[in-house]
């Protein structure tokens, strides 16, 4: 899984959001991530009215995070499809 994550980060252009250890640099803004991924930010709320943002890339990589005051302090990756 680690090698797939590293490959996806490079192919999606996420390297500008990563430090030397390939960890996300925080805090970030939704606008900056949207610009790097070249995709639209989708904002939504859960049943508890907590705010979230997500980005779906062309390769099937989905990034999502919770928002606090329009800032991102952690991010998660999901693979929706894998093109082999």
CSV table of C-alpha atoms in Angstrom, one decimal:
chain,number,residue,atom,x,y,z
A,1,UNK,CA,0.0,0.0,0.0
A,2,UNK,CA,2.8,2.4,0.7
A,3,UNK,CA,4.3,2.1,-2.8
A,4,UNK,CA,0.8,2.7,-4.3
A,5,UNK,CA,0.4,5.8,-2.1
A,6,UNK,CA,3.8,7.2,-3.1
A,7,UNK,CA,3.2,6.5,-6.8
A,8,UNK,CA,-0.2,8.2,-6.6
A,9,UNK,CA,1.2,11.3,-4.8
A,10,UNK,CA,3.8,11.7,-7.6
A,11,UNK,CA,1.3,11.2,-10.5
A,12,UNK,CA,-1.3,13.6,-9.0
A,13,UNK,CA,1.3,16.4,-8.5
A,14,UNK,CA,1.0,16.3,-4.7
A,15,UNK,CA,4.8,16.6,-4.3
A,16,UNK,CA,4.5,20.4,-3.7
A,17,UNK,CA,2.3,19.6,-0.7
A,18,UNK,CA,4.7,17.1,0.9
A,19,UNK,CA,7.8,17.5,3.0
A,20,UNK,CA,11.1,15.5,2.5
A,21,UNK,CA,9.6,12.5,4.3
A,22,UNK,CA,6.6,12.4,1.9
A,23,UNK,CA,4.3,13.6,4.6
A,24,UNK,CA,1.6,16.3,4.0
A,25,UNK,CA,2.6,19.8,5.1
A,26,UNK,CA,-0.1,21.3,7.3
A,27,UNK,CA,-2.0,23.5,7.6
A,28,UNK,CA,-3.3,23.8,4.0
A,29,UNK,CA,-6.3,25.5,2.4
A,30,UNK,CA,-8.8,23.9,0.1
A,31,UNK,CA,-8.0,26.4,-2.6
A,32,UNK,CA,-4.3,25.4,-2.6
A,33,UNK,CA,-5.1,21.7,-2.8
A,34,UNK,CA,-7.7,22.2,-5.5
A,35,UNK,CA,-5.1,24.2,-7.6
A,36,UNK,CA,-2.4,21.5,-7.2
A,37,UNK,CA,-4.8,18.7,-8.1
A,38,UNK,CA,-6.4,20.7,-10.9
A,39,UNK,CA,-9.9,19.6,-9.7
A,40,UNK,CA,-12.9,21.2,-8.0
A,41,UNK,CA,-13.3,21.0,-4.2
A,42,UNK,CA,-16.5,19.4,-3.1
A,43,UNK,CA,-17.7,20.8,0.3
A,44,UNK,CA,-20.2,18.9,2.4
A,45,UNK,CA,-21.4,18.4,6.0
A,46,UNK,CA,-22.1,15.2,8.0
A,47,UNK,CA,-25.1,14.6,10.2
A,48,UNK,CA,-23.4,16.5,13.0
A,49,UNK,CA,-23.0,19.6,10.7
A,50,UNK,CA,-19.2,19.1,10.7
A,51,UNK,CA,-17.6,20.5,7.5
A,52,UNK,CA,-15.6,18.4,5.1
A,53,UNK,CA,-13.9,18.8,1.7
A,54,UNK,CA,-13.0,16.2,-0.9
A,55,UNK,CA,-11.2,16.1,-4.2
A,56,UNK,CA,-11.6,13.3,-6.8
A,57,UNK,CA,-8.7,13.1,-9.3
A,58,UNK,CA,-8.9,11.7,-12.8
A,59,UNK,CA,-6.9,8.6,-11.7
A,60,UNK,CA,-9.5,7.6,-9.1
A,61,UNK,CA,-7.6,8.9,-6.1
A,62,UNK,CA,-9.9,10.7,-3.6
A,63,UNK,CA,-8.5,13.0,-1.0
A,64,UNK,CA,-10.8,14.1,1.9
A,65,UNK,CA,-10.4,16.0,5.1
A,66,UNK,CA,-12.3,17.8,7.9
A,67,UNK,CA,-12.3,21.6,7.8
A,68,UNK,CA,-11.9,23.9,10.7
A,69,UNK,CA,-12.1,27.6,9.9
A,70,UNK,CA,-11.4,26.7,6.2
A,71,UNK,CA,-8.1,25.2,7.2
A,72,UNK,CA,-7.0,21.6,6.8
A,73,UNK,CA,-4.9,19.9,9.5
A,74,UNK,CA,-5.1,16.3,8.3
A,75,UNK,CA,-5.9,14.5,5.1
A,76,UNK,CA,-6.9,11.0,4.0
A,77,UNK,CA,-6.5,9.1,0.7
A,78,UNK,CA,-8.8,6.6,-0.8
A,79,UNK,CA,-8.4,4.7,-4.1
A,80,UNK,CA,-11.7,4.5,-5.9
A,81,UNK,CA,-10.4,2.7,-8.9
A,82,UNK,CA,-7.0,1.4,-10.1
A,83,UNK,CA,-6.1,1.5,-13.8
A,84,UNK,CA,-3.8,-1.3,-14.6
